[in-house]
XYZ file of C-alpha atoms in Angstrom:
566
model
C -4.256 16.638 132.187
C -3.933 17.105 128.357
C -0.987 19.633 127.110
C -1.665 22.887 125.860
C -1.425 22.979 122.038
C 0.972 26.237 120.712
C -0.766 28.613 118.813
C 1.104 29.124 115.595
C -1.019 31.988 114.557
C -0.358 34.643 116.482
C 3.419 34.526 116.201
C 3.106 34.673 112.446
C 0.714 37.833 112.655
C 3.739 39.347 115.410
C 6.378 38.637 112.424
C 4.394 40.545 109.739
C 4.007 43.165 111.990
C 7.809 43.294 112.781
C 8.270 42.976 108.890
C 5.986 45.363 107.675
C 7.914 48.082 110.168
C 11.430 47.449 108.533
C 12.420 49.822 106.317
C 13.407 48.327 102.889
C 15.122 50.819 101.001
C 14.959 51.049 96.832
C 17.969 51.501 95.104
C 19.041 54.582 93.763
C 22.589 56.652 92.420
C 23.497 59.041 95.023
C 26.047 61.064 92.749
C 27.011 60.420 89.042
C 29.711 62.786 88.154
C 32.223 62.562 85.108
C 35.399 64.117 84.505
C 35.933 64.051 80.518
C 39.339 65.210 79.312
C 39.103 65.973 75.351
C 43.169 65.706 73.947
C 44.138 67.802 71.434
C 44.232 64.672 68.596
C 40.501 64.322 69.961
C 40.447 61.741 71.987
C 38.494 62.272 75.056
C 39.637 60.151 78.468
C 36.354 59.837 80.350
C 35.959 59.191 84.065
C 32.646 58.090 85.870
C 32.388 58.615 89.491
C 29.345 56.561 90.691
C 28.134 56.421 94.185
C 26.050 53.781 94.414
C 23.299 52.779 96.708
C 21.934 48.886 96.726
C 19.551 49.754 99.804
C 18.873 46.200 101.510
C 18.996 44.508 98.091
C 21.917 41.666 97.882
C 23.670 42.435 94.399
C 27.248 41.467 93.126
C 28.072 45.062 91.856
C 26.878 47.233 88.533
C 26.632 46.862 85.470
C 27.138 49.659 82.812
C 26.076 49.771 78.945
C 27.443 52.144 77.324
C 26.578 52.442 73.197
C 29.582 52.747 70.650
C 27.036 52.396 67.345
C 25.102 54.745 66.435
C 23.129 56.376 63.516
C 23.330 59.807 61.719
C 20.144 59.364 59.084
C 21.079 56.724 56.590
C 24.368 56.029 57.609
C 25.780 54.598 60.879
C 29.217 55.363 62.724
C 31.312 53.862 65.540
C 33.170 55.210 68.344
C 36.619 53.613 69.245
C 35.978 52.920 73.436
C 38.523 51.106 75.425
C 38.037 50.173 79.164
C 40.820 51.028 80.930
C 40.338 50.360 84.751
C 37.379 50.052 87.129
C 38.426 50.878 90.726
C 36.849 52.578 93.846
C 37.340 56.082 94.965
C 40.284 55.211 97.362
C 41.819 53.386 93.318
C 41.544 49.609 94.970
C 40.632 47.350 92.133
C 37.661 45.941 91.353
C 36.826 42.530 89.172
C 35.196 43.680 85.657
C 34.518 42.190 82.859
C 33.967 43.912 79.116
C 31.867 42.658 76.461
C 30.742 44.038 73.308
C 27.633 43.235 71.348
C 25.051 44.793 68.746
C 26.858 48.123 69.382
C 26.956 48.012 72.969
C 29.997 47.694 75.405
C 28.910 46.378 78.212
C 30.995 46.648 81.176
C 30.013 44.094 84.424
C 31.703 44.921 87.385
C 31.805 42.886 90.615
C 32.427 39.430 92.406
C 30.021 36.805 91.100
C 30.853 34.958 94.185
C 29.973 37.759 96.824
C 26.903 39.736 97.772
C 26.803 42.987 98.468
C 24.858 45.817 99.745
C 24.406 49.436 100.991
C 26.492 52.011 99.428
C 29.491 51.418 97.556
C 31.498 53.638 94.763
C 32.636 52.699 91.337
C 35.165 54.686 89.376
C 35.401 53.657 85.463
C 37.815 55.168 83.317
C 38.155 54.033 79.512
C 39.368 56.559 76.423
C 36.987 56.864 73.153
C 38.164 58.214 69.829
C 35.643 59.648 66.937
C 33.211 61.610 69.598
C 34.281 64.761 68.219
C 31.846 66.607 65.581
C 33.860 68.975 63.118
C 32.029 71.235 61.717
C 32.798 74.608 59.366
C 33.138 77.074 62.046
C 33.805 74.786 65.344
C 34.386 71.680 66.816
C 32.839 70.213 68.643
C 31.545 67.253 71.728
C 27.844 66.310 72.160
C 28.124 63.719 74.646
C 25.570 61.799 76.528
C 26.911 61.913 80.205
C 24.790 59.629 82.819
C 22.680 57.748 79.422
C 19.055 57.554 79.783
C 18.200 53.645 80.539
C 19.110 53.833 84.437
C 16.338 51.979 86.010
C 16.849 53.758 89.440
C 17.172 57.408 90.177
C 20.301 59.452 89.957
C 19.785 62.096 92.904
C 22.426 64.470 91.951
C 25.144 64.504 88.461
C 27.258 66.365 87.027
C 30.518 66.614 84.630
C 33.539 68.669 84.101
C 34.791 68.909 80.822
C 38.826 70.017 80.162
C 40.348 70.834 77.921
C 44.271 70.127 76.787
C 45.159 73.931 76.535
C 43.918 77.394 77.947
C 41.470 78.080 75.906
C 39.961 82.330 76.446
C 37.068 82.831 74.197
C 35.469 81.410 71.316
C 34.338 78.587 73.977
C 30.087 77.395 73.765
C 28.124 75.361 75.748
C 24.976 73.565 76.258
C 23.092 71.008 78.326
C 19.924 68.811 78.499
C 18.041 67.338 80.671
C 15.313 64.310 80.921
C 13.877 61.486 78.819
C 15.398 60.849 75.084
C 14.313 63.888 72.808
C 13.676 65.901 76.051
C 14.810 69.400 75.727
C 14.435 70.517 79.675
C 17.712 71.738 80.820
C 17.847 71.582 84.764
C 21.223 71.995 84.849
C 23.746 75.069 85.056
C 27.118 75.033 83.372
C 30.106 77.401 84.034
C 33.121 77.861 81.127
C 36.285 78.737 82.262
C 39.849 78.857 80.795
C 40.380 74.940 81.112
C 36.868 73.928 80.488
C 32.841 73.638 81.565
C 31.375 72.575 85.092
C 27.806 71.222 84.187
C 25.708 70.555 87.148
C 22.035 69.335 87.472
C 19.709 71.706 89.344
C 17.641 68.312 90.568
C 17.121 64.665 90.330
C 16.676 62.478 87.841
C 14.258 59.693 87.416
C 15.194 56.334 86.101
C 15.150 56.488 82.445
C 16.533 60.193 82.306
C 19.970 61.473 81.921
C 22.268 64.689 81.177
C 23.721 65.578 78.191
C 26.166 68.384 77.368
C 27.259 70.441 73.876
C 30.314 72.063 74.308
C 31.915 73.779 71.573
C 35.569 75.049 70.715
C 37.188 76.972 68.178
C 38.795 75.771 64.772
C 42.304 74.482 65.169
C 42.382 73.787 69.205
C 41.434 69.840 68.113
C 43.280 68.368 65.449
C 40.906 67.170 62.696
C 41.769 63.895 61.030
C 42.714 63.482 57.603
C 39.472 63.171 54.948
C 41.429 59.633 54.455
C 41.080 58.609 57.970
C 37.065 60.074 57.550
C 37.133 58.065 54.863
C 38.443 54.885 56.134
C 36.526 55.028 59.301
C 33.147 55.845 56.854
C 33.838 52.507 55.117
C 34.375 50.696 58.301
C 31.189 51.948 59.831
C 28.951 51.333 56.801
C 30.531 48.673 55.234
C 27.626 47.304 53.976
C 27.674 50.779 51.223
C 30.643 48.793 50.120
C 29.460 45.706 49.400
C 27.507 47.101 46.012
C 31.052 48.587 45.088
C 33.255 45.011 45.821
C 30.611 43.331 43.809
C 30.960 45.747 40.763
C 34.848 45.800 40.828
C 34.457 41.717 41.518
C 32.799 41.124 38.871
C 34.387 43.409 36.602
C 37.934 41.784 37.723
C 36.320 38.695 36.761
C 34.749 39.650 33.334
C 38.395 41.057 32.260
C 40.132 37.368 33.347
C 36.981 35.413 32.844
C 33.902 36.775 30.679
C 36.127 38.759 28.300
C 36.687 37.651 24.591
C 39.959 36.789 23.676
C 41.891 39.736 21.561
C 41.481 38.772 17.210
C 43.604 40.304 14.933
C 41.959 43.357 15.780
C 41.336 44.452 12.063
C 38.269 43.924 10.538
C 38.041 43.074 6.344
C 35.544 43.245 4.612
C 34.360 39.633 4.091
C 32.759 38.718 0.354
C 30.904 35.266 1.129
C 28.852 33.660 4.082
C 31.000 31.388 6.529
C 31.422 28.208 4.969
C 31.359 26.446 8.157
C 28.634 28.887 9.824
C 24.963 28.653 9.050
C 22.898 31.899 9.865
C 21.631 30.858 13.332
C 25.276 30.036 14.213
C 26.629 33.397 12.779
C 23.607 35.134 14.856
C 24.504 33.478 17.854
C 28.119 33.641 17.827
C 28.560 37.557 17.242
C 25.817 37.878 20.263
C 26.475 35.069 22.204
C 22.863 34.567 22.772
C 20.316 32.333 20.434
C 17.382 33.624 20.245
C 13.994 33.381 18.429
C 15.018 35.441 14.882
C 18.051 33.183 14.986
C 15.814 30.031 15.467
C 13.278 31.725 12.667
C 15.996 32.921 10.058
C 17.019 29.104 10.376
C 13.665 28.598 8.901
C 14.190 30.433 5.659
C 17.811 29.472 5.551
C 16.366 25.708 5.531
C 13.876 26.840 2.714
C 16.501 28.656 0.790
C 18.619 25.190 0.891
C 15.235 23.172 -0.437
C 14.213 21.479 2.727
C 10.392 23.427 2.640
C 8.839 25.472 1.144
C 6.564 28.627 2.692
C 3.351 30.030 1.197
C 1.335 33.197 2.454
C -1.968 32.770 3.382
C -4.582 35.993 3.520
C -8.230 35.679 5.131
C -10.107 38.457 6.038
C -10.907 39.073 9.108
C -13.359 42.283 9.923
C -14.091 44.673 6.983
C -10.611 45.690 4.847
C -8.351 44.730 7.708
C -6.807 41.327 6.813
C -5.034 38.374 8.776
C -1.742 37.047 6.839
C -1.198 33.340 8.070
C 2.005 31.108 6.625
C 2.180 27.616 5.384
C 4.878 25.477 5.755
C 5.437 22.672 3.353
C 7.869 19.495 3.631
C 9.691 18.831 0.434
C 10.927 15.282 -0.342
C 14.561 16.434 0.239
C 16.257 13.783 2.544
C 17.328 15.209 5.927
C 20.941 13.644 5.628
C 23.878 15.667 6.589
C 21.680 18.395 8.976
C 22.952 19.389 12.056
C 21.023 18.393 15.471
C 19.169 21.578 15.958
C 18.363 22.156 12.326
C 16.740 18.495 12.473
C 14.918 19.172 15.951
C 13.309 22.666 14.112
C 11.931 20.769 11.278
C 10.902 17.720 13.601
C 9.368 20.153 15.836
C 7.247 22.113 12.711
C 5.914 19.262 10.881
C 5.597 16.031 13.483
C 5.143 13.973 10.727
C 3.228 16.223 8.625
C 3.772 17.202 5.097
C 2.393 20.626 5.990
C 1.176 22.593 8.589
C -0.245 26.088 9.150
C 2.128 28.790 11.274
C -1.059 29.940 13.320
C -1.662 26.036 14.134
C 2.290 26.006 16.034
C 1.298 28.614 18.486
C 1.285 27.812 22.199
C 3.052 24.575 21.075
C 6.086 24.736 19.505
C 7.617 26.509 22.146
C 8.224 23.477 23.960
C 10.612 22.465 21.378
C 13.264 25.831 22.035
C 14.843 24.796 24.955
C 16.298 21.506 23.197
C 17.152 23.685 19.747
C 19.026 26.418 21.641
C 20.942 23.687 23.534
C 21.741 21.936 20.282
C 22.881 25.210 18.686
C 24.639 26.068 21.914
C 26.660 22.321 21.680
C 27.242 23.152 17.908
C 29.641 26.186 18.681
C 31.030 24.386 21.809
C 31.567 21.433 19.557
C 33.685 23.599 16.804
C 35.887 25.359 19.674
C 33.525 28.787 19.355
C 32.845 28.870 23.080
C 34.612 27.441 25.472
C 31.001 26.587 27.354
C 27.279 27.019 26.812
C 27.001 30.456 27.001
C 23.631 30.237 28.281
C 25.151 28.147 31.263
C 27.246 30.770 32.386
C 24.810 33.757 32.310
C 22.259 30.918 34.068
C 24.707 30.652 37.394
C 24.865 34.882 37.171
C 21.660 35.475 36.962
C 20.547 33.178 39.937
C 23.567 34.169 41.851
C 21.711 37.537 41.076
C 18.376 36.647 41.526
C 19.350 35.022 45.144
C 20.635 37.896 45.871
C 17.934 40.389 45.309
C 15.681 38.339 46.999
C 17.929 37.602 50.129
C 18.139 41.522 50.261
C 14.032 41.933 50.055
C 13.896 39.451 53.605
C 16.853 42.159 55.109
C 15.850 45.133 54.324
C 14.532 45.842 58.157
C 18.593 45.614 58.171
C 19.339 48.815 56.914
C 21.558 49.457 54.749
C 22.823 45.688 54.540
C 19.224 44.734 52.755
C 19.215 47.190 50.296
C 22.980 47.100 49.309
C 22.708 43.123 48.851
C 19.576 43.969 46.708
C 21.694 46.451 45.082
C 24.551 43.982 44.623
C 21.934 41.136 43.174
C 20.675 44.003 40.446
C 24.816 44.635 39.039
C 25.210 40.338 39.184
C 22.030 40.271 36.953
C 23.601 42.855 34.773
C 26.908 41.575 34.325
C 25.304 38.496 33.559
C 24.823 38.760 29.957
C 28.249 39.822 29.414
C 29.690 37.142 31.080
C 29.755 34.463 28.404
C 33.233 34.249 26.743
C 34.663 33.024 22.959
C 37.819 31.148 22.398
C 40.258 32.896 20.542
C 39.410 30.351 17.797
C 35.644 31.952 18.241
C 37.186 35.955 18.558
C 38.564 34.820 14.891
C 35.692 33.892 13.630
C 33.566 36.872 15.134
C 35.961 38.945 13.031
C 34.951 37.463 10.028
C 31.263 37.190 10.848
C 31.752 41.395 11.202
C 33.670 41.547 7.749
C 30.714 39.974 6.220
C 28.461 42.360 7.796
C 30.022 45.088 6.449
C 29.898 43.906 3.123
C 25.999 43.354 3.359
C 26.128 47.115 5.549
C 27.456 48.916 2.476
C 25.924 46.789 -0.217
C 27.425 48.088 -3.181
C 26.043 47.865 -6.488
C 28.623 47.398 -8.925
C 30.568 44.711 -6.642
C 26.903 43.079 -6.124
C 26.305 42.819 -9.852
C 29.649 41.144 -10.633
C 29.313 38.483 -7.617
C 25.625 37.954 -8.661
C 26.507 36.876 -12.151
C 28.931 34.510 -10.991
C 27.096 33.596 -8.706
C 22.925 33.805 -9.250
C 21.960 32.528 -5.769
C 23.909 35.042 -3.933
C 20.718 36.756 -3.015
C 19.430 33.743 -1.579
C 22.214 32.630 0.282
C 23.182 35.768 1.620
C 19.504 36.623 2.819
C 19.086 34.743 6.249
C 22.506 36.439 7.259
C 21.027 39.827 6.642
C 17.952 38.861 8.683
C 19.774 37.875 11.595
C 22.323 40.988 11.256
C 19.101 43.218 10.691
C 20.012 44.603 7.584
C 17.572 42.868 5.034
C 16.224 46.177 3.875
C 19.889 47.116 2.553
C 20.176 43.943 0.817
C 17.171 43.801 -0.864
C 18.296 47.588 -2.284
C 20.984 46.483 -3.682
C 19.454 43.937 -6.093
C 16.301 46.128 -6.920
C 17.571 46.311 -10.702
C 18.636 42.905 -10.432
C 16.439 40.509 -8.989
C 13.291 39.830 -10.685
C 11.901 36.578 -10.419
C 10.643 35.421 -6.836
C 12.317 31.984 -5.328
C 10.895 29.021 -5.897
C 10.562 28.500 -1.993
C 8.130 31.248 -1.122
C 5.488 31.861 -2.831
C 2.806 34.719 -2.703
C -0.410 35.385 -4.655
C 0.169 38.846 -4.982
C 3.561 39.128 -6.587
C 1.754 38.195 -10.495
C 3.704 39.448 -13.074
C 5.021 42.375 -10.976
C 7.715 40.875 -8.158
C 10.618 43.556 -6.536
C 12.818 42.285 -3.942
C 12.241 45.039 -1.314
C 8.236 44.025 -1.597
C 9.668 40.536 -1.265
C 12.167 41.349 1.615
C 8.807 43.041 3.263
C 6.748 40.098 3.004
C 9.668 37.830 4.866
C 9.856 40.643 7.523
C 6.222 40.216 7.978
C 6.302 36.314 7.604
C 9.178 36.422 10.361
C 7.232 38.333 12.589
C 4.252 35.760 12.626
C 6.485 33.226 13.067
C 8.253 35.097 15.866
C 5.173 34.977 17.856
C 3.855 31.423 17.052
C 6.822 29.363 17.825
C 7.804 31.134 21.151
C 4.017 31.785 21.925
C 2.626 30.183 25.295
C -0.557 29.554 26.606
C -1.527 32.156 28.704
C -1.725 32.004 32.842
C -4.354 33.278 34.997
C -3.312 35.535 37.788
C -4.006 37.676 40.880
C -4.119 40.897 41.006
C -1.135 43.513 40.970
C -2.283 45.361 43.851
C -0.694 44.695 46.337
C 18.634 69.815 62.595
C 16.856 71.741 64.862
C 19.006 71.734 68.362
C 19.927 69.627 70.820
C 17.949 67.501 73.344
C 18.623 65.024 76.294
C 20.255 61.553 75.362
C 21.879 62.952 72.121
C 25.293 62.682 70.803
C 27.641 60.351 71.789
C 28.060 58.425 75.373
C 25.052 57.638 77.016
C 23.374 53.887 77.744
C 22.651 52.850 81.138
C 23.534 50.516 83.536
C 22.266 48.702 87.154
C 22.924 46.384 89.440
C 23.296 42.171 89.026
């Protein structure tokens, strides 16, 4: 007779019957209730009473977050929160452990190694300094009692708030109930001589808390110092600071580092150009920067010394308006005893040439400036001027700068840190220029240099007239200097009565029989300004296109964050 087989089936339908029938409870906070003591230097002692209830779940304990950063508009402040013990009701010790991270203390308390369930109580205490507002006519504690990011329900809370001294009037309170930004208030309070009893009038779903105001008189908390404020400000937003330790850096560094040398510290007046100084040099040196009119004035200074020779060049161009254009002749003069970057200007006008149009340089002599400011740069390093290539040092400043700003553009969803790096990048890029230093040898000579500018600055007559008969190419000489020190125009006064014949190395149609200086001084203004804009001209780039306090509520103040089970 074959054996019966055992029907699985209908034992497994009995079990989800029996299953279905057990009661599996959620887990929820029977009572939260606090006990906050606020000292009379304001520190507040806090105490959280927290019945717990893990249902049938099998957990290791609670967990509680509780925030110590947090942010008042633009600006961000910290409380000071130290965990002090975590025990049951009856005080029997429980294992904890405190961590703190992106303004959060989180507080973990339990036995990783045991389960545990049904009811059980927790009892944190832990002190927090900086919770108390001061304000003109009151002090005061907005405090955030159960936080608002409980996942489970807190059936019943409360808090009782003393305070250090008997306190009979003057005494205001407040409470708040709900989500964040909630303004329900189901909850009671009750002031008395040594405090407030705040009670909720019903549960609270996970994800909403209570939060109390309560309010004392001037003078029963001691207010800290407006150094402490201060202090604590800075700590709390140091990142305002950083825009602040990059100016006084920097400054620090341009007094010991980037800042010239003391001269004699009296300036005479100076009668004669450098001997050792061409214009370009002179230009550079007093503004530690070569630019273009230094690179130009080199030009005339070369033509003045017989190395070319410039002619103007008029075409008209639409009705009376006309276009003035420049040639630039080679003379036979040998190039022997030039310096680098006077060599690498000529080299880089004619290419060979005997002569060649200004207009006909444009968009291609500008590839030629890099190597003549480096040569010019080397010639004042070479004679002890500058310690370095000036442009070197405001090159590392500016990128240092630059880095920065651009570092601060990807952080600004980090406020304030973004913008004050950004900040910080903007004062590197200014400091930059005034970063470069001279050697003492260089201060010297910048002395000088600012001697002889005051003699061209004051130009006067009768000394001009007995320094121009001795010496009947003072004009000449003198003239590139004057361009690069912008005072031309003064010059060229000074020998109106004096000067009548034009140079042999310009020469315009329209001077004739009637030549002034001031007309001639004009036409090198205008020839500088053509050659300005052809030899740093360069082609252009296509682009894209440029477009591109009203109250309180529930989960304000301090306190607050949330917690659950592990």
């Amino acid at each position: 007779m074959p054996t019966p087989r055992l029907q699985i089936w209908p034992i497994i339908f009995v079990l989800c019957i029996f299953l279905s029938s057990y009661p599996l409870v959620a887990e929820e906070i029977k009572n939260f209730q606090s006990n906050i003591y606020i000292d009379k230097d304001g520190t507040i002692l806090v105490q959280e009473n927290i019945e717990y209830d893990f249902g049938s779940a099998l957990r290791h304990g609670i967990y509680r977050d509780i925030p110590y950063r947090y942010s008042s508009g633009l600006t961000k402040y910290s409380v000071r929160l130290d965990v002090e013990d975590v025990t049951n009701f009856k005080d029997d010790p429980y294992i904890y452990k405190v961590s703190q991270s992106g303004g959060w203390a989180n507080i973990r308390i339990g036995d990783p190694d045991k389960k545990i369930t049904g009811t059980h109580n927790y009892r944190i205490e832990y002190s927090v300094k900086g919770a108390i507002g001061f304000f003109e006519d009151h002090d005061e504690l907005y405090w955030n009692v159960t936080g608002d990011e409980w996942r489970v329900p807190i059936l019943s809370s409360g808090a009782n708030v003393y305070f250090d001294q008997d306190i009979a009037k003057g005494v205001m309170a407040a409470c708040y109930t709900g989500a964040y930004g909630s303004t329900d208030q189901n909850c009671t309070y009750k002031i008395t001589k040594l405090g407030v009893k705040f009670t909720t009038t019903g549960s609270l779903n996970g994800g909403e808390g209570l939060t109390i105001i309560v309010g004392v008189p001037k003078g029963i908390i001691e207010e800290p110092s407006q150094l402490s404020k201060s202090l604590w400000f800075l700590y709390d937003n140091w990142a305002f600071g950083v825009p602040f330790i990059t100016f006084f850096g920097l400054f620090y560094f341009w007094r010991t580092k980037g800042k010239d040398p003391e001269g004699k510290g009296v300036i005479a007046v100076k009668y004669e150009p450098p001997e050792d100084l061409t214009p370009a040099e002179a230009g550079t040196l007093v503004d530690e920067r070569a630019n273009i009119l230094d690179i130009t004035s080199t030009v005339i200074d070369l033509a003045v010394r017989g190395f070319l020779r410039i002619e103007e060049l008029k075409s008209t161009t639409f009705f009376f308006f006309t276009n003035t254009d420049y040639k630039l002749l080679r003379t036979e003069k040998s190039d022997e005893g030039l310096k680098s970057y006077e060599e690498q200007v000529l080299s880089g006008i004619f290419s060979g040439k005997e002569s060649v149009k200004v207009s006909d340089l444009r968009n291609k002599f500008y590839t030629k400036l890099p190597g003549i400011k480096k040569a010019l740069y080397k010639e004042l390093v070479g004679k002890q001027y500058f310690p370095t290539n000036p442009e070197n040092v405001r090159g590392i400043y500016k990128w240092i700068g630059i880095g920065s700003i651009i570092l601060g553009f990807f952080l600004l969803a980090i406020f304030p840190l973004g913008l004050c790096i950004a900040i910080s990048g903007l004062i590197i890029l200014i400091f930059s220029r005034y970063m470069p230093r001279k050697t003492k040898k260089g201060s010297l000579k910048n002395e000088e240099l600012l001697g002889f500018r005051e003699f061209i600055d004051r130009a006067e007559k009768d000394r001009i007239e007995r320094l121009a008969k001795e010496d009947p190419t003072l004009f000449d000489r003198v003239l590139p200097y004057a361009l690069v020190f912008g005072l031309e125009d003064k010059w060229a006064g000074a020998f109106k009565d004096m000067y009548k014949e034009p140079p042999n190395w310009y020469h315009s149609a329209n001077y004739g029989n009637a030549f002034s200086p001031n007309i001639f001084v004009n036409d090198i203004g205008r020839s500088l300004g053509v050659m300005n804009r052809s030899l740093s001209s360069t082609p252009r780039r296509s682009g894209s296109s440029g477009f591109s306090s009203g109250g309180g509520f529930s989960g304000g103040g301090s306190g607050g964050g949330g917690g659950g089970s592990w």
